[in-house]
XYZ file of C-alpha atoms in Angstrom:
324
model
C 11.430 -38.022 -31.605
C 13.790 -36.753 -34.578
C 17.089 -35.763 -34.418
C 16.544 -32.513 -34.121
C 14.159 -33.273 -30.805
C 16.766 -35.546 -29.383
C 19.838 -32.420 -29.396
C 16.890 -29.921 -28.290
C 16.823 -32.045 -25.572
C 20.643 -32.963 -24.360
C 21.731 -29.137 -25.626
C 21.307 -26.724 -22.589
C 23.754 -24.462 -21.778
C 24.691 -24.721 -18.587
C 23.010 -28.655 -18.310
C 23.408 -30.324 -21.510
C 22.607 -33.725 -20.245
C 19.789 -36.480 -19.936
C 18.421 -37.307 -16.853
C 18.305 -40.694 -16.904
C 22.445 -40.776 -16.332
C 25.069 -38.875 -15.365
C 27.458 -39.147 -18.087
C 26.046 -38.668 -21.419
C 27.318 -38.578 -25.119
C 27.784 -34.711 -25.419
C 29.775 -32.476 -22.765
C 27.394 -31.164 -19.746
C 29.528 -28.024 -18.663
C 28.686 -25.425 -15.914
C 29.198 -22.701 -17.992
C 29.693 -19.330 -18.761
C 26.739 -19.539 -15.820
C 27.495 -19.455 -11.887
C 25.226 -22.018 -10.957
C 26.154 -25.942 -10.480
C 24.119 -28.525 -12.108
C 22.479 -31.034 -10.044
C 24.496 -33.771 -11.997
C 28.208 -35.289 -12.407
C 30.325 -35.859 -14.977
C 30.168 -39.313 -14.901
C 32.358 -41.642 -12.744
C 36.226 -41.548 -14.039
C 35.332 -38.242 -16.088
C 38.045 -35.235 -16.060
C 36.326 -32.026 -17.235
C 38.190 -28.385 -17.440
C 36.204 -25.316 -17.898
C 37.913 -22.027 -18.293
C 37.492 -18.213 -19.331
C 38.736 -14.950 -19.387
C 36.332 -11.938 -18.492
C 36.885 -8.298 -18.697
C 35.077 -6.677 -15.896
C 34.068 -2.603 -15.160
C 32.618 -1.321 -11.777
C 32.022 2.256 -10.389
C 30.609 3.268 -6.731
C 28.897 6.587 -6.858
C 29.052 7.173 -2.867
C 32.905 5.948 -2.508
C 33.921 8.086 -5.767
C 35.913 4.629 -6.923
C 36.253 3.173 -10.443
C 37.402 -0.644 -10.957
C 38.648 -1.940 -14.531
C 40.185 -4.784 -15.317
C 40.114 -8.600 -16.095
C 40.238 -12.197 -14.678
C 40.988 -15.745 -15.503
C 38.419 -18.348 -13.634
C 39.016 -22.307 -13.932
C 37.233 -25.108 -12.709
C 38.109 -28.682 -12.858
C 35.535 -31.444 -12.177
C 36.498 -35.389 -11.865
C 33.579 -37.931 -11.163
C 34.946 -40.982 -8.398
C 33.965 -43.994 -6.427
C 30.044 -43.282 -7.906
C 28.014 -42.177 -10.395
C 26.758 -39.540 -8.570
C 29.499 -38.458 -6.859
C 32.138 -35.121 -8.493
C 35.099 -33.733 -6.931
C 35.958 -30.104 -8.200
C 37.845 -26.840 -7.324
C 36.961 -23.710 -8.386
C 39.536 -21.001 -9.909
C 39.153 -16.896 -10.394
C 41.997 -14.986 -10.354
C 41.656 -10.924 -11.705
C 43.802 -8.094 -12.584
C 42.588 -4.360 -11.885
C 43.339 -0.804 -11.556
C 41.413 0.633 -8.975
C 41.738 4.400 -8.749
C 39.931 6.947 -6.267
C 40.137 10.640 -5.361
C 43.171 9.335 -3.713
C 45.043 7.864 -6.628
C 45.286 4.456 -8.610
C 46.694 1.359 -7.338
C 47.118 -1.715 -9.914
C 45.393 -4.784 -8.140
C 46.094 -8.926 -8.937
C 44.953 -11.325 -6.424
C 42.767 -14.761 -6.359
C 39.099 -13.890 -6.242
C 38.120 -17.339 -5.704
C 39.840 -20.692 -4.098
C 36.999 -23.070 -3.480
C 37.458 -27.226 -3.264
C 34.605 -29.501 -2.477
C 32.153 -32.065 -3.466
C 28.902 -32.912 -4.836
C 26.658 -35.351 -5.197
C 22.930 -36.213 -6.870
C 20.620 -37.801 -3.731
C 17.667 -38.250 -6.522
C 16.983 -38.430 -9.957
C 12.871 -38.839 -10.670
C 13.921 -40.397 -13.811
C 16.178 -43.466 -12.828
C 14.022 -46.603 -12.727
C 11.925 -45.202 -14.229
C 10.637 -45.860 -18.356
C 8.014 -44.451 -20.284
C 5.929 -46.377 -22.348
C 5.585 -45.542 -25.886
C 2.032 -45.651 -27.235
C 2.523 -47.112 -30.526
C -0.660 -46.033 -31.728
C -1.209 -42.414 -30.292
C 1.245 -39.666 -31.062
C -0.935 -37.260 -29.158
C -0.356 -39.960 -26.025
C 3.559 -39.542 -26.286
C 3.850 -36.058 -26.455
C 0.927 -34.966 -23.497
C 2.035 -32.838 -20.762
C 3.342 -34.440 -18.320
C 3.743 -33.945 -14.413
C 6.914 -35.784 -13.852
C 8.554 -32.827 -15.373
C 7.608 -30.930 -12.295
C 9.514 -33.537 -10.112
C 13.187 -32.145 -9.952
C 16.925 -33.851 -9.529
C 18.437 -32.630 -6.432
C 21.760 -32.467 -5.534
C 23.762 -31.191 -2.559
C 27.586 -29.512 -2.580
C 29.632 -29.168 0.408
C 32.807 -27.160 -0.263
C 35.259 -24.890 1.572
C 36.549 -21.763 0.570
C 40.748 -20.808 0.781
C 41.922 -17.302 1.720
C 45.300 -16.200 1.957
C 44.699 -12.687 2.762
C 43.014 -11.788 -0.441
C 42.502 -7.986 -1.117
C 39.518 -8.515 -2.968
C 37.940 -10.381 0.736
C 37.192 -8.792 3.879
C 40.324 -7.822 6.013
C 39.511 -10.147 8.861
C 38.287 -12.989 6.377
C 38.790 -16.721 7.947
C 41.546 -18.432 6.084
C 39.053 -21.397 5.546
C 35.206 -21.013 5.510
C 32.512 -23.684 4.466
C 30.442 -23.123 1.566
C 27.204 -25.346 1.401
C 24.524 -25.696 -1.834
C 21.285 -27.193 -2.470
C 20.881 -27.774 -6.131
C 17.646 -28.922 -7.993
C 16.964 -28.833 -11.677
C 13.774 -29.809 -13.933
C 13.789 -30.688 -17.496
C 11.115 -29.125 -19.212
C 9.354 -30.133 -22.674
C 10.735 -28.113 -25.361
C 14.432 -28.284 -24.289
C 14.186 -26.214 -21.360
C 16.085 -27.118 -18.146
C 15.580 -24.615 -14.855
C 18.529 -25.076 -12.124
C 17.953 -23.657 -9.229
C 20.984 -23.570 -6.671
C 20.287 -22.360 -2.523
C 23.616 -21.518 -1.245
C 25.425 -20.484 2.155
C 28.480 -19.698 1.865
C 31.205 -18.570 4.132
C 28.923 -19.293 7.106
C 31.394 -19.342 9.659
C 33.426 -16.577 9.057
C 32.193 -12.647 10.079
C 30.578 -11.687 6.924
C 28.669 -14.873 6.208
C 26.660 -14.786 3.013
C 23.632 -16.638 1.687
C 21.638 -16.818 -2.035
C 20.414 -18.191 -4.714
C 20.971 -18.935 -8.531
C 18.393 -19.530 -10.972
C 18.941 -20.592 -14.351
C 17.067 -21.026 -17.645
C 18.898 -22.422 -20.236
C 17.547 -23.919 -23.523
C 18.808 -25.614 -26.937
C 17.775 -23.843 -30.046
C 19.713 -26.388 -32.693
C 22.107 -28.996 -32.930
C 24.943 -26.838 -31.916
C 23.612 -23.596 -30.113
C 21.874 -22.964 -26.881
C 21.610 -20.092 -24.458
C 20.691 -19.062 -20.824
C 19.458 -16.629 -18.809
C 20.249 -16.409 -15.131
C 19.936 -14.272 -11.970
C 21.931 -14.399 -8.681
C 20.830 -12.989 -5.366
C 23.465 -12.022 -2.898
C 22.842 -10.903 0.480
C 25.577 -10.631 3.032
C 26.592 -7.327 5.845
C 29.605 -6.806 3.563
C 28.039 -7.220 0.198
C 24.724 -7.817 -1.005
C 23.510 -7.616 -5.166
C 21.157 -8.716 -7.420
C 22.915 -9.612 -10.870
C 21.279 -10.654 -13.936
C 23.588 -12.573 -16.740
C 22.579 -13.562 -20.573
C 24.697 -16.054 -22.632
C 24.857 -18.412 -25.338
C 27.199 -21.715 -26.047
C 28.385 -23.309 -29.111
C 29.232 -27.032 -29.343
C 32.222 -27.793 -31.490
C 32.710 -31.267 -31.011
C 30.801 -33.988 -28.635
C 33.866 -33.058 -25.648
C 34.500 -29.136 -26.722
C 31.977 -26.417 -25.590
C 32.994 -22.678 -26.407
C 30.694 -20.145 -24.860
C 29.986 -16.016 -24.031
C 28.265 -13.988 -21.919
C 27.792 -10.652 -20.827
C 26.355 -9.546 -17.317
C 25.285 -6.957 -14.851
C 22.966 -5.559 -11.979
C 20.934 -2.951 -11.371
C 22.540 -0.196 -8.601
C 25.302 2.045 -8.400
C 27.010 1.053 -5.170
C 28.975 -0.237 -6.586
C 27.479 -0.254 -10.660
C 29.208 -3.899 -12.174
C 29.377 -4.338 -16.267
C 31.320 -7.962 -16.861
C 31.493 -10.193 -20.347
C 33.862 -13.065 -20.725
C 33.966 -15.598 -23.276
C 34.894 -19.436 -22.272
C 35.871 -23.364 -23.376
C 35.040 -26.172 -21.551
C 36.698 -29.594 -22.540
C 35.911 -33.512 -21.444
C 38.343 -36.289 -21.151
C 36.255 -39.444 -21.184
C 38.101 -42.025 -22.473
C 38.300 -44.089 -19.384
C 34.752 -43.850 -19.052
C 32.622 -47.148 -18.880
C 29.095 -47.060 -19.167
C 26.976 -47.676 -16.160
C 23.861 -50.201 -16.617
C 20.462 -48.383 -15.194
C 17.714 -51.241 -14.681
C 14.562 -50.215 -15.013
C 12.217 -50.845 -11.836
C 10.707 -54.085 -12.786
C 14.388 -55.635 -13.463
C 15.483 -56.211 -9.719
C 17.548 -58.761 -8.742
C 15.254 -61.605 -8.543
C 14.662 -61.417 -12.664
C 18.928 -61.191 -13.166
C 19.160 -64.706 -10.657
C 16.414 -66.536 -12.777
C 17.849 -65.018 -16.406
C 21.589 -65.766 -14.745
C 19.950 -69.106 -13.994
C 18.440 -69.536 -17.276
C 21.581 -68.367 -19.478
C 23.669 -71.629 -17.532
C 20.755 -74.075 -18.214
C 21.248 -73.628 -21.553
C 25.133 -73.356 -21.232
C 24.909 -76.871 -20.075
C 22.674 -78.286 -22.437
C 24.825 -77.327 -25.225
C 28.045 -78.681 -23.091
C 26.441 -82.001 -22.869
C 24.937 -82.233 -25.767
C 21.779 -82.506 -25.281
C 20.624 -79.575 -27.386
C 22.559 -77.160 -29.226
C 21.150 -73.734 -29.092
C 22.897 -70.343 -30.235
C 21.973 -67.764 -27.605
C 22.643 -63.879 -28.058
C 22.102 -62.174 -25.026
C 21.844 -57.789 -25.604
């Protein structure tokens, strides 16, 4: 695989990662996309991703016209495992909405949302392909691992403090709960899918999906496509988003995307632009064995490596030993 291969591969938009770890050398961000990867950001890992979106809406039966714009941020810290993030999730937007009635200028949080995630399996870890030396059709056959996917679960909760942009009778504190899987394709494709119920206790509980396509097109660039199903008593929408990323340095992502569905109760027309950033300087790498090096092989290499210690200490034999 070239170099050109090896960035198709870790450059997706929304998942720029390998799956054979969670951290990896370039920045994995979430967006300008609404789903959640199946993957951390690597144990000890801070990660900010931010954006400002300017968004237009109009509903034909209520006569009402939204414009305006937001801020959304998310911060993301990987603890205790490998597999394990803490984030909390940010939107806060500025509108004038006006009706036959007049206009009223709007600011409130669209979004408070705190919780967890973590990867329960990765079909790549323990596991190593073999390299046919002598067959380069061998090494790049289709294969049907690709078809297994990561999965991940999120369990979150969601603040309200009598937002106007909620349901009046909104709980102050409502669960939100995710399934997440994702496949990496040949090609530098990577499909996320995420499941997701969210305020499921609360009077207007809603439940969807996200799917996401992203792909890497060069060193630097990638885009996505992506649609979100919503279905909930209070609101339910189908909205289809489009995007592309840039990567400016191995922590620094900048990113923009445009988005909207397809009715007219209410009609919704939003593009933002976004920069996610890594702090990963505390990072230490984790050592992934592969699944014939289990602990019996480290006691008898652990074993062997003070043998020959103690020849050399009583010198009996002097031997210079490198170990990888």
């Amino acid at each position: 695989m070239n170099q050109s291969q090896k960035y198709l591969v870790l450059l997706a938009f929304l998942s720029t990662f390998s799956l054979h770890a969670q951290h990896t050398d370039i920045i994995n961000s979430n967006r300008p996309g609404e789903s959640q990867s199946a993957f951390s950001v690597g144990q000890t890992v801070i990660q900010a991703e931010t954006g400002v979106y300017g968004t237009a809406e109009e509903h034909s039966l209520l006569g009402a016209k939204t414009k305006g714009f937001g801020m959304d941020l998310a911060l993301r810290y990987g603890a205790f495992f490998e597999q394990l993030e803490f984030n909390i999730e940010l939107k806060h937007q500025w509108d004038q909405f006006q009706t036959g009635l007049g206009t009223e200028n709007r600011s409130d949080f669209r979004k408070i949302t705190i919780g967890a995630k973590y990867l329960i399996y990765d079909p790549y870890k323990n596991y190593e392909e073999k390299i046919n030396i002598h067959s380069w059709k061998a090494n790049h056959r289709f294969k049907w691992r690709q078809f297994l996917p990561a999965v991940g679960v999120y369990a979150g909760a969601n603040l309200n403090f009598n937002s106007i942009y909620l349901p009046k009778d909104e709980s102050s504190i409502s669960p939100k709960l995710m399934l997440i899987t994702q496949n990496q394709f040949s090609g530098g494709f990577v499909l996320v899918t995420n499941i997701i119920a969210d305020r499921i206790t609360s009077e207007f509980p809603s439940y969807g999906y996200i799917v996401t396509v992203t792909r890497g097109f060069s060193e630097k660039w990638s885009g996505f496509l992506e649609n979100q199903g919503i279905k909930s008593d209070y609101y339910s929408d189908s909205i289809l988003r489009i995007g592309a990323a840039y990567l400016i340095k191995d922590n620094i992502q900048i990113d923009a995307s445009f988005g909207g569905n397809f009715k007219d109760t209410p009609s919704i027309l939003v593009g933002g632009i976004g920069l996610s950033w890594r702090f990963d300087k505390n990072y230490k790498p984790v050592l992934i064995r592969g699944g014939k090096e289990d602990g019996k092989d480290k006691d008898k290499e652990d074993k062997k490596d003070k043998k020959e210690k103690t020849k050399r200490k009583d010198g009996v034999e002097t031997i210079e030993v490198e170990k990888p």
